[in-house]
Amino acid sequence: MRPVVVAVAITGSVPRKADNPALPVTVAEQIASTRQAYEAGAALVHIHVRNDDETPSSDPERFAAVQEGIRRHCPGMIVQFSTGGRGRDRASRGLSLRHRPDMASLSTGSVNFPTIVYENPASLVTELAGQMQEYGIRPEIEIFDLSHLHGARRLVDEGLMNARPHVQFVMGVENALPANERLLDLLLGELRQILPQATWTAAGIGRHQAEVMDWALERGADAVRTGLEDNIRVSKHQLAASNAELVGLAVERVLRCGRTIATPVEARAVLGVPP
Ligand code: ZN
């Protein structure tokens, strides 16, 4: 069995509130939080940035500043920028890619979210995939619905992506895919049919984080994902103190199922990211 990449999504787009005070929002907080998560075992960091008023930002220089700090303090860690849409207009979603992170998230279809439609029209997906290819960035394909797998296959067929992308199934977002083991099997079955070389993981949102992680590990996932973007609690009654605490819990789950934690060098080999 290959070692498991632990990915940490440190911030996301949800406002910092009383129930998530540990959320890192400024550039300095994000770098410090990533460093702790790295020391706890994370080899990949997924990044959103914020404006001074803490609203989601598309400012490429903020992305660059966070990336620079992480490269300095977390040698070898895989840096992944979000091209996600919440609070950002279409034209600005790919602006940060010019700073050439190792990876970037890429949603290959639209879906209902709790209060909005997360819009990813085919033309935008094509545009973002083209930019990632131009800059040598590995996409992480975000799957919120079965049709999104076919959206990824289309990019391979059109020569915009190689046939071994990294795929993440996202489960437990209200109004999108529920966290359900049978659905994960269905999605994995389809992935193996249409993108047999892909590496994969599954992310459970909110209270589903631990169970989805276990289902993924039982099925030989290449990575697991945790972090305050997805889940702010360590139990029903206790808030997570930090991203590092959540990474620690993920590491325990990986070890418990008899697998090892990927170092940054190993993580790059597993996910096909150049050193
Ligand atoms: Zn994200």
PDB file of C-alpha atoms and ligand atoms in Angstrom:
ATOM      1  CA  MET A   1       0.000   0.000   0.000  1.00  0.00           C
ATOM      2  CA  ARG A   2       1.260   3.439  -0.857  1.00  0.00           C
ATOM      3  CA  PRO A   3       1.654   6.004   1.918  1.00  0.00           C
ATOM      4  CA  VAL A   4      -1.347   8.279   2.451  1.00  0.00           C
ATOM      5  CA  VAL A   5      -1.145  11.997   1.705  1.00  0.00           C
ATOM      6  CA  VAL A   6      -2.722  14.080   4.471  1.00  0.00           C
ATOM      7  CA  ALA A   7      -4.212  17.242   2.982  1.00  0.00           C
ATOM      8  CA  VAL A   8      -5.251  20.198   5.104  1.00  0.00           C
ATOM      9  CA  ALA A   9      -7.749  22.822   3.968  1.00  0.00           C
ATOM     10  CA  ILE A  10      -6.827  25.585   6.372  1.00  0.00           C
ATOM     11  CA  THR A  11      -9.336  28.408   5.782  1.00  0.00           C
ATOM     12  CA  GLY A  12     -12.111  28.151   3.157  1.00  0.00           C
ATOM     13  CA  SER A  13     -14.674  30.881   2.516  1.00  0.00           C
ATOM     14  CA  VAL A  14     -16.937  30.813   5.570  1.00  0.00           C
ATOM     15  CA  PRO A  15     -16.694  33.941   7.776  1.00  0.00           C
ATOM     16  CA  ARG A  16     -14.740  33.742  11.024  1.00  0.00           C
ATOM     17  CA  LYS A  17     -17.306  33.611  13.806  1.00  0.00           C
ATOM     18  CA  ALA A  18     -17.624  32.749  17.469  1.00  0.00           C
ATOM     19  CA  ASP A  19     -17.853  29.037  16.657  1.00  0.00           C
ATOM     20  CA  ASN A  20     -14.660  28.920  14.570  1.00  0.00           C
ATOM     21  CA  PRO A  21     -12.277  31.318  16.330  1.00  0.00           C
ATOM     22  CA  ALA A  22      -9.251  29.187  15.378  1.00  0.00           C
ATOM     23  CA  LEU A  23      -9.765  29.857  11.655  1.00  0.00           C
ATOM     24  CA  PRO A  24      -6.587  31.417  10.179  1.00  0.00           C
ATOM     25  CA  VAL A  25      -7.508  34.412   8.049  1.00  0.00           C
ATOM     26  CA  THR A  26      -4.580  36.831   7.724  1.00  0.00           C
ATOM     27  CA  VAL A  27      -1.518  35.855   5.691  1.00  0.00           C
ATOM     28  CA  ALA A  28       0.568  35.544   8.867  1.00  0.00           C
ATOM     29  CA  GLU A  29      -2.074  33.366  10.559  1.00  0.00           C
ATOM     30  CA  GLN A  30      -2.334  31.155   7.486  1.00  0.00           C
ATOM     31  CA  ILE A  31       1.417  30.596   7.308  1.00  0.00           C
ATOM     32  CA  ALA A  32       1.646  29.845  11.046  1.00  0.00           C
ATOM     33  CA  SER A  33      -1.332  27.482  10.938  1.00  0.00           C
ATOM     34  CA  THR A  34       0.057  25.643   7.903  1.00  0.00           C
ATOM     35  CA  ARG A  35       3.416  25.242   9.614  1.00  0.00           C
ATOM     36  CA  GLN A  36       1.779  23.597  12.638  1.00  0.00           C
ATOM     37  CA  ALA A  37      -0.276  21.345  10.361  1.00  0.00           C
ATOM     38  CA  TYR A  38       2.881  20.415   8.424  1.00  0.00           C
ATOM     39  CA  GLU A  39       4.664  19.505  11.640  1.00  0.00           C
ATOM     40  CA  ALA A  40       1.652  17.355  12.594  1.00  0.00           C
ATOM     41  CA  GLY A  41       1.907  15.378   9.319  1.00  0.00           C
ATOM     42  CA  ALA A  42       0.145  17.290   6.536  1.00  0.00           C
ATOM     43  CA  ALA A  43       1.962  17.182   3.175  1.00  0.00           C
ATOM     44  CA  LEU A  44      -0.543  19.186   1.108  1.00  0.00           C
ATOM     45  CA  VAL A  45      -2.207  22.509   1.926  1.00  0.00           C
ATOM     46  CA  HIS A  46      -5.350  23.816   0.192  1.00  0.00           C
ATOM     47  CA  ILE A  47      -5.562  27.594   0.275  1.00  0.00           C
ATOM     48  CA  HIS A  48      -8.204  30.304   0.018  1.00  0.00           C
ATOM     49  CA  VAL A  49      -7.186  33.871   0.900  1.00  0.00           C
ATOM     50  CA  ARG A  50      -9.103  36.760   2.475  1.00  0.00           C
ATOM     51  CA  ASN A  51      -9.292  40.535   2.107  1.00  0.00           C
ATOM     52  CA  ASP A  52      -8.536  42.808   5.072  1.00  0.00           C
ATOM     53  CA  ASP A  53     -12.240  42.695   5.989  1.00  0.00           C
ATOM     54  CA  GLU A  54     -12.002  38.850   5.968  1.00  0.00           C
ATOM     55  CA  THR A  55     -14.254  38.418   2.908  1.00  0.00           C
ATOM     56  CA  PRO A  56     -12.989  35.915   0.271  1.00  0.00           C
ATOM     57  CA  SER A  57     -10.278  37.435  -1.918  1.00  0.00           C
ATOM     58  CA  SER A  58      -9.030  36.747  -5.431  1.00  0.00           C
ATOM     59  CA  ASP A  59      -5.937  38.922  -4.997  1.00  0.00           C
ATOM     60  CA  PRO A  60      -3.100  36.955  -6.620  1.00  0.00           C
ATOM     61  CA  GLU A  61      -0.539  38.751  -4.461  1.00  0.00           C
ATOM     62  CA  ARG A  62      -2.147  37.383  -1.296  1.00  0.00           C
ATOM     63  CA  PHE A  63      -1.948  33.888  -2.699  1.00  0.00           C
ATOM     64  CA  ALA A  64       1.698  34.532  -3.581  1.00  0.00           C
ATOM     65  CA  ALA A  65       2.493  35.817  -0.084  1.00  0.00           C
ATOM     66  CA  VAL A  66       0.985  32.748   1.595  1.00  0.00           C
ATOM     67  CA  GLN A  67       2.761  30.444  -0.852  1.00  0.00           C
ATOM     68  CA  GLU A  68       6.099  32.147  -0.240  1.00  0.00           C
ATOM     69  CA  GLY A  69       5.767  31.765   3.537  1.00  0.00           C
ATOM     70  CA  ILE A  70       4.789  28.117   3.239  1.00  0.00           C
ATOM     71  CA  ARG A  71       7.680  27.343   0.906  1.00  0.00           C
ATOM     72  CA  ARG A  72      10.039  28.934   3.423  1.00  0.00           C
ATOM     73  CA  HIS A  73       8.673  27.251   6.549  1.00  0.00           C
ATOM     74  CA  CYS A  74       7.345  23.933   5.207  1.00  0.00           C
ATOM     75  CA  PRO A  75       9.970  22.461   2.857  1.00  0.00           C
ATOM     76  CA  GLY A  76       8.498  20.304   0.112  1.00  0.00           C
ATOM     77  CA  MET A  77       4.864  20.754   1.146  1.00  0.00           C
ATOM     78  CA  ILE A  78       2.477  20.660  -1.836  1.00  0.00           C
ATOM     79  CA  VAL A  79       0.771  24.054  -2.228  1.00  0.00           C
ATOM     80  CA  GLN A  80      -2.704  23.936  -3.752  1.00  0.00           C
ATOM     81  CA  PHE A  81      -4.650  27.126  -4.562  1.00  0.00           C
ATOM     82  CA  SER A  82      -8.432  27.093  -4.665  1.00  0.00           C
ATOM     83  CA  THR A  83     -10.143  28.281  -7.828  1.00  0.00           C
ATOM     84  CA  GLY A  84     -13.485  27.865  -6.067  1.00  0.00           C
ATOM     85  CA  GLY A  85     -16.244  30.359  -6.552  1.00  0.00           C
ATOM     86  CA  ARG A  86     -17.815  31.368  -3.276  1.00  0.00           C
ATOM     87  CA  GLY A  87     -17.649  35.151  -2.990  1.00  0.00           C
ATOM     88  CA  ARG A  88     -15.536  35.511  -6.131  1.00  0.00           C
ATOM     89  CA  ASP A  89     -16.587  36.469  -9.629  1.00  0.00           C
ATOM     90  CA  ARG A  90     -15.913  34.258 -12.588  1.00  0.00           C
ATOM     91  CA  ALA A  91     -13.237  36.415 -14.193  1.00  0.00           C
ATOM     92  CA  SER A  92     -11.072  36.459 -11.078  1.00  0.00           C
ATOM     93  CA  ARG A  93     -11.069  32.778 -10.148  1.00  0.00           C
ATOM     94  CA  GLY A  94      -7.946  31.874 -12.125  1.00  0.00           C
ATOM     95  CA  LEU A  95      -5.924  35.007 -11.401  1.00  0.00           C
ATOM     96  CA  SER A  96      -3.711  33.351  -8.790  1.00  0.00           C
ATOM     97  CA  LEU A  97      -2.591  30.583 -11.167  1.00  0.00           C
ATOM     98  CA  ARG A  98       0.125  32.802 -12.643  1.00  0.00           C
ATOM     99  CA  HIS A  99       2.043  32.213  -9.395  1.00  0.00           C
ATOM    100  CA  ARG A 100       2.365  28.561 -10.344  1.00  0.00           C
ATOM    101  CA  PRO A 101       1.307  26.644  -7.231  1.00  0.00           C
ATOM    102  CA  ASP A 102       2.024  22.904  -7.345  1.00  0.00           C
ATOM    103  CA  MET A 103      -1.701  22.143  -7.637  1.00  0.00           C
ATOM    104  CA  ALA A 104      -5.027  23.930  -7.944  1.00  0.00           C
ATOM    105  CA  SER A 105      -8.569  22.780  -7.298  1.00  0.00           C
ATOM    106  CA  LEU A 106     -10.817  22.492 -10.341  1.00  0.00           C
ATOM    107  CA  SER A 107     -14.558  21.837 -10.147  1.00  0.00           C
ATOM    108  CA  THR A 108     -15.765  20.273 -13.379  1.00  0.00           C
ATOM    109  CA  GLY A 109     -19.484  21.023 -13.118  1.00  0.00           C
ATOM    110  CA  SER A 110     -22.133  23.092 -11.361  1.00  0.00           C
ATOM    111  CA  VAL A 111     -24.050  22.083  -8.244  1.00  0.00           C
ATOM    112  CA  ASN A 112     -26.404  23.392  -5.577  1.00  0.00           C
ATOM    113  CA  PHE A 113     -24.701  24.566  -2.376  1.00  0.00           C
ATOM    114  CA  PRO A 114     -26.509  25.435   0.878  1.00  0.00           C
ATOM    115  CA  THR A 115     -27.548  28.939  -0.228  1.00  0.00           C
ATOM    116  CA  ILE A 116     -26.185  29.421  -3.765  1.00  0.00           C
ATOM    117  CA  VAL A 117     -25.689  27.634  -7.052  1.00  0.00           C
ATOM    118  CA  TYR A 118     -21.965  26.897  -7.399  1.00  0.00           C
ATOM    119  CA  GLU A 119     -21.568  27.762 -11.059  1.00  0.00           C
ATOM    120  CA  ASN A 120     -18.931  26.008 -13.145  1.00  0.00           C
ATOM    121  CA  PRO A 121     -20.041  26.265 -16.766  1.00  0.00           C
ATOM    122  CA  ALA A 122     -18.098  24.119 -19.230  1.00  0.00           C
ATOM    123  CA  SER A 123     -16.477  27.193 -20.796  1.00  0.00           C
ATOM    124  CA  LEU A 124     -15.017  28.288 -17.441  1.00  0.00           C
ATOM    125  CA  VAL A 125     -13.804  24.755 -16.652  1.00  0.00           C
ATOM    126  CA  THR A 126     -12.060  24.637 -20.040  1.00  0.00           C
ATOM    127  CA  GLU A 127     -10.474  28.034 -19.427  1.00  0.00           C
ATOM    128  CA  LEU A 128      -9.157  27.144 -15.957  1.00  0.00           C
ATOM    129  CA  ALA A 129      -7.876  23.734 -17.123  1.00  0.00           C
ATOM    130  CA  GLY A 130      -6.066  25.437 -19.998  1.00  0.00           C
ATOM    131  CA  GLN A 131      -4.371  27.867 -17.614  1.00  0.00           C
ATOM    132  CA  MET A 132      -3.317  25.049 -15.300  1.00  0.00           C
ATOM    133  CA  GLN A 133      -1.834  23.193 -18.231  1.00  0.00           C
ATOM    134  CA  GLU A 134      -0.001  26.312 -19.417  1.00  0.00           C
ATOM    135  CA  TYR A 135       1.556  26.893 -15.985  1.00  0.00           C
ATOM    136  CA  GLY A 136       2.337  23.228 -15.281  1.00  0.00           C
ATOM    137  CA  ILE A 137      -0.110  23.028 -12.347  1.00  0.00           C
ATOM    138  CA  ARG A 138      -1.595  19.649 -11.322  1.00  0.00           C
ATOM    139  CA  PRO A 139      -5.369  19.892 -11.028  1.00  0.00           C
ATOM    140  CA  GLU A 140      -7.287  18.367  -8.136  1.00  0.00           C
ATOM    141  CA  ILE A 141     -10.701  17.596  -9.590  1.00  0.00           C
ATOM    142  CA  GLU A 142     -13.509  18.392  -7.140  1.00  0.00           C
ATOM    143  CA  ILE A 143     -16.464  16.054  -7.593  1.00  0.00           C
ATOM    144  CA  PHE A 144     -19.763  17.290  -6.131  1.00  0.00           C
ATOM    145  CA  ASP A 145     -21.903  15.180  -8.485  1.00  0.00           C
ATOM    146  CA  LEU A 146     -21.472  12.107 -10.709  1.00  0.00           C
ATOM    147  CA  SER A 147     -21.629  14.182 -13.894  1.00  0.00           C
ATOM    148  CA  HIS A 148     -18.516  16.049 -12.752  1.00  0.00           C
ATOM    149  CA  LEU A 149     -16.490  12.874 -13.339  1.00  0.00           C
ATOM    150  CA  HIS A 150     -17.544  13.022 -16.959  1.00  0.00           C
ATOM    151  CA  GLY A 151     -16.606  16.711 -16.961  1.00  0.00           C
ATOM    152  CA  ALA A 152     -13.100  15.603 -15.969  1.00  0.00           C
ATOM    153  CA  ARG A 153     -13.011  12.915 -18.637  1.00  0.00           C
ATOM    154  CA  ARG A 154     -13.911  15.570 -21.216  1.00  0.00           C
ATOM    155  CA  LEU A 155     -10.788  17.550 -20.256  1.00  0.00           C
ATOM    156  CA  VAL A 156      -8.637  14.456 -20.814  1.00  0.00           C
ATOM    157  CA  ASP A 157     -10.288  13.801 -24.174  1.00  0.00           C
ATOM    158  CA  GLU A 158      -9.694  17.410 -25.226  1.00  0.00           C
ATOM    159  CA  GLY A 159      -6.010  17.237 -24.285  1.00  0.00           C
ATOM    160  CA  LEU A 160      -6.361  19.763 -21.443  1.00  0.00           C
ATOM    161  CA  MET A 161      -5.329  17.373 -18.694  1.00  0.00           C
ATOM    162  CA  ASN A 162      -3.335  14.143 -18.497  1.00  0.00           C
ATOM    163  CA  ALA A 163      -5.133  10.869 -17.836  1.00  0.00           C
ATOM    164  CA  ARG A 164      -3.924  10.642 -14.224  1.00  0.00           C
ATOM    165  CA  PRO A 165      -5.583  13.525 -12.391  1.00  0.00           C
ATOM    166  CA  HIS A 166      -6.107  13.622  -8.639  1.00  0.00           C
ATOM    167  CA  VAL A 167      -9.820  13.396  -7.871  1.00  0.00           C
ATOM    168  CA  GLN A 168     -11.613  14.374  -4.682  1.00  0.00           C
ATOM    169  CA  PHE A 169     -15.179  13.317  -3.951  1.00  0.00           C
ATOM    170  CA  VAL A 170     -16.841  15.895  -1.718  1.00  0.00           C
ATOM    171  CA  MET A 171     -19.660  14.504   0.420  1.00  0.00           C
ATOM    172  CA  GLY A 172     -21.969  16.061   2.955  1.00  0.00           C
ATOM    173  CA  VAL A 173     -22.434  19.539   1.449  1.00  0.00           C
ATOM    174  CA  GLU A 174     -26.082  20.462   1.990  1.00  0.00           C
ATOM    175  CA  ASN A 175     -28.068  20.166  -1.286  1.00  0.00           C
ATOM    176  CA  ALA A 176     -25.198  18.323  -3.023  1.00  0.00           C
ATOM    177  CA  LEU A 177     -24.000  14.696  -2.541  1.00  0.00           C
ATOM    178  CA  PRO A 178     -24.909  13.278   0.881  1.00  0.00           C
ATOM    179  CA  ALA A 179     -22.234  11.457   2.897  1.00  0.00           C
ATOM    180  CA  ASN A 180     -23.206   7.903   2.046  1.00  0.00           C
ATOM    181  CA  GLU A 181     -20.972   4.857   1.716  1.00  0.00           C
ATOM    182  CA  ARG A 182     -23.003   3.341  -1.119  1.00  0.00           C
ATOM    183  CA  LEU A 183     -22.665   6.562  -3.111  1.00  0.00           C
ATOM    184  CA  LEU A 184     -18.906   6.529  -2.602  1.00  0.00           C
ATOM    185  CA  ASP A 185     -18.795   3.018  -4.092  1.00  0.00           C
ATOM    186  CA  LEU A 186     -20.878   4.165  -7.018  1.00  0.00           C
ATOM    187  CA  LEU A 187     -18.598   7.153  -7.657  1.00  0.00           C
ATOM    188  CA  LEU A 188     -15.452   5.037  -7.310  1.00  0.00           C
ATOM    189  CA  GLY A 189     -16.855   2.450  -9.715  1.00  0.00           C
ATOM    190  CA  GLU A 190     -17.429   5.142 -12.305  1.00  0.00           C
ATOM    191  CA  LEU A 191     -13.978   6.681 -11.690  1.00  0.00           C
ATOM    192  CA  ARG A 192     -12.335   3.288 -12.319  1.00  0.00           C
ATOM    193  CA  GLN A 193     -14.239   2.957 -15.573  1.00  0.00           C
ATOM    194  CA  ILE A 194     -13.530   6.363 -17.054  1.00  0.00           C
ATOM    195  CA  LEU A 195     -10.293   7.547 -15.368  1.00  0.00           C
ATOM    196  CA  PRO A 196      -8.606   4.296 -14.284  1.00  0.00           C
ATOM    197  CA  GLN A 197      -5.224   5.907 -13.615  1.00  0.00           C
ATOM    198  CA  ALA A 198      -6.529   8.680 -11.362  1.00  0.00           C
ATOM    199  CA  THR A 199      -5.465   9.020  -7.741  1.00  0.00           C
ATOM    200  CA  TRP A 200      -8.341   9.828  -5.401  1.00  0.00           C
ATOM    201  CA  THR A 201      -9.610  10.892  -2.020  1.00  0.00           C
ATOM    202  CA  ALA A 202     -12.937  11.728  -0.418  1.00  0.00           C
ATOM    203  CA  ALA A 203     -13.700  14.696   1.820  1.00  0.00           C
ATOM    204  CA  GLY A 204     -16.553  14.613   4.326  1.00  0.00           C
ATOM    205  CA  ILE A 205     -17.910  17.998   5.314  1.00  0.00           C
ATOM    206  CA  GLY A 206     -18.785  18.922   8.897  1.00  0.00           C
ATOM    207  CA  ARG A 207     -19.771  16.033  11.164  1.00  0.00           C
ATOM    208  CA  HIS A 208     -19.161  13.594   8.286  1.00  0.00           C
ATOM    209  CA  GLN A 209     -15.398  14.185   8.188  1.00  0.00           C
ATOM    210  CA  ALA A 210     -14.273  11.154  10.199  1.00  0.00           C
ATOM    211  CA  GLU A 211     -16.668   8.607   8.678  1.00  0.00           C
ATOM    212  CA  VAL A 212     -15.918   9.599   5.089  1.00  0.00           C
ATOM    213  CA  MET A 213     -12.195   9.416   5.877  1.00  0.00           C
ATOM    214  CA  ASP A 214     -12.611   5.873   7.179  1.00  0.00           C
ATOM    215  CA  TRP A 215     -14.615   4.797   4.123  1.00  0.00           C
ATOM    216  CA  ALA A 216     -11.909   6.230   1.854  1.00  0.00           C
ATOM    217  CA  LEU A 217      -9.078   4.557   3.759  1.00  0.00           C
ATOM    218  CA  GLU A 218     -10.881   1.195   3.705  1.00  0.00           C
ATOM    219  CA  ARG A 219     -11.041   1.504  -0.089  1.00  0.00           C
ATOM    220  CA  GLY A 220      -7.352   2.333  -0.539  1.00  0.00           C
ATOM    221  CA  ALA A 221      -7.547   6.102  -1.027  1.00  0.00           C
ATOM    222  CA  ASP A 222      -4.318   7.896  -1.952  1.00  0.00           C
ATOM    223  CA  ALA A 223      -5.065  10.831   0.342  1.00  0.00           C
ATOM    224  CA  VAL A 224      -7.304  12.035   3.142  1.00  0.00           C
ATOM    225  CA  ARG A 225      -8.470  15.578   3.716  1.00  0.00           C
ATOM    226  CA  THR A 226      -9.107  17.489   6.895  1.00  0.00           C
ATOM    227  CA  GLY A 227      -8.942  21.095   8.093  1.00  0.00           C
ATOM    228  CA  LEU A 228     -11.081  23.933   9.382  1.00  0.00           C
ATOM    229  CA  GLU A 229     -12.490  24.701   5.917  1.00  0.00           C
ATOM    230  CA  ASP A 230     -14.400  21.413   6.063  1.00  0.00           C
ATOM    231  CA  ASN A 231     -15.005  20.830   9.755  1.00  0.00           C
ATOM    232  CA  ILE A 232     -14.559  22.948  12.886  1.00  0.00           C
ATOM    233  CA  ARG A 233     -15.213  20.275  15.535  1.00  0.00           C
ATOM    234  CA  VAL A 234     -13.246  17.415  17.012  1.00  0.00           C
ATOM    235  CA  SER A 235     -16.417  16.029  18.622  1.00  0.00           C
ATOM    236  CA  LYS A 236     -20.055  16.916  18.983  1.00  0.00           C
ATOM    237  CA  HIS A 237     -19.257  19.012  22.031  1.00  0.00           C
ATOM    238  CA  GLN A 238     -15.770  20.326  21.305  1.00  0.00           C
ATOM    239  CA  LEU A 239     -14.435  22.801  18.771  1.00  0.00           C
ATOM    240  CA  ALA A 240     -11.089  22.117  17.104  1.00  0.00           C
ATOM    241  CA  ALA A 241      -8.330  24.261  18.542  1.00  0.00           C
ATOM    242  CA  SER A 242      -6.363  24.369  15.295  1.00  0.00           C
ATOM    243  CA  ASN A 243      -5.796  22.832  11.893  1.00  0.00           C
ATOM    244  CA  ALA A 244      -2.918  20.889  13.449  1.00  0.00           C
ATOM    245  CA  GLU A 245      -5.285  19.223  15.918  1.00  0.00           C
ATOM    246  CA  LEU A 246      -7.464  18.011  13.040  1.00  0.00           C
ATOM    247  CA  VAL A 247      -4.372  16.784  11.167  1.00  0.00           C
ATOM    248  CA  GLY A 248      -3.360  14.843  14.283  1.00  0.00           C
ATOM    249  CA  LEU A 249      -6.726  13.068  14.303  1.00  0.00           C
ATOM    250  CA  ALA A 250      -6.416  12.244  10.584  1.00  0.00           C
ATOM    251  CA  VAL A 251      -2.925  10.835  11.145  1.00  0.00           C
ATOM    252  CA  GLU A 252      -4.311   8.574  13.897  1.00  0.00           C
ATOM    253  CA  ARG A 253      -6.992   7.236  11.557  1.00  0.00           C
ATOM    254  CA  VAL A 254      -4.460   6.512   8.797  1.00  0.00           C
ATOM    255  CA  LEU A 255      -2.129   4.666  11.174  1.00  0.00           C
ATOM    256  CA  ARG A 256      -5.026   2.755  12.732  1.00  0.00           C
ATOM    257  CA  CYS A 257      -5.852   1.221   9.357  1.00  0.00           C
ATOM    258  CA  GLY A 258      -2.261   0.021   8.937  1.00  0.00           C
ATOM    259  CA  ARG A 259      -1.045   2.598   6.433  1.00  0.00           C
ATOM    260  CA  THR A 260       1.755   5.146   6.726  1.00  0.00           C
ATOM    261  CA  ILE A 261       1.811   8.935   6.385  1.00  0.00           C
ATOM    262  CA  ALA A 262       3.381  10.298   3.193  1.00  0.00           C
ATOM    263  CA  THR A 263       6.310  12.651   3.647  1.00  0.00           C
ATOM    264  CA  PRO A 264       6.273  15.652   1.292  1.00  0.00           C
ATOM    265  CA  VAL A 265       8.641  13.803  -1.070  1.00  0.00           C
ATOM    266  CA  GLU A 266       6.429  10.704  -1.029  1.00  0.00           C
ATOM    267  CA  ALA A 267       3.301  12.832  -1.427  1.00  0.00           C
ATOM    268  CA  ARG A 268       4.725  14.351  -4.612  1.00  0.00           C
ATOM    269  CA  ALA A 269       5.427  10.886  -5.991  1.00  0.00           C
ATOM    270  CA  VAL A 270       1.930   9.626  -5.133  1.00  0.00           C
ATOM    271  CA  LEU A 271       0.155  12.608  -6.687  1.00  0.00           C
ATOM    272  CA  GLY A 272       2.498  13.098  -9.647  1.00  0.00           C
ATOM    273  CA  VAL A 273       3.679  16.532  -8.538  1.00  0.00           C
ATOM    274  CA  PRO A 274       7.272  17.317  -9.560  1.00  0.00           C
ATOM    275  CA  PRO A 275       9.753  17.883  -6.684  1.00  0.00           C
TER     276      PRO A 275
HETATM  277 ZN    ZN B   1     -11.632  25.077  -0.693  1.00  0.00          ZN
END
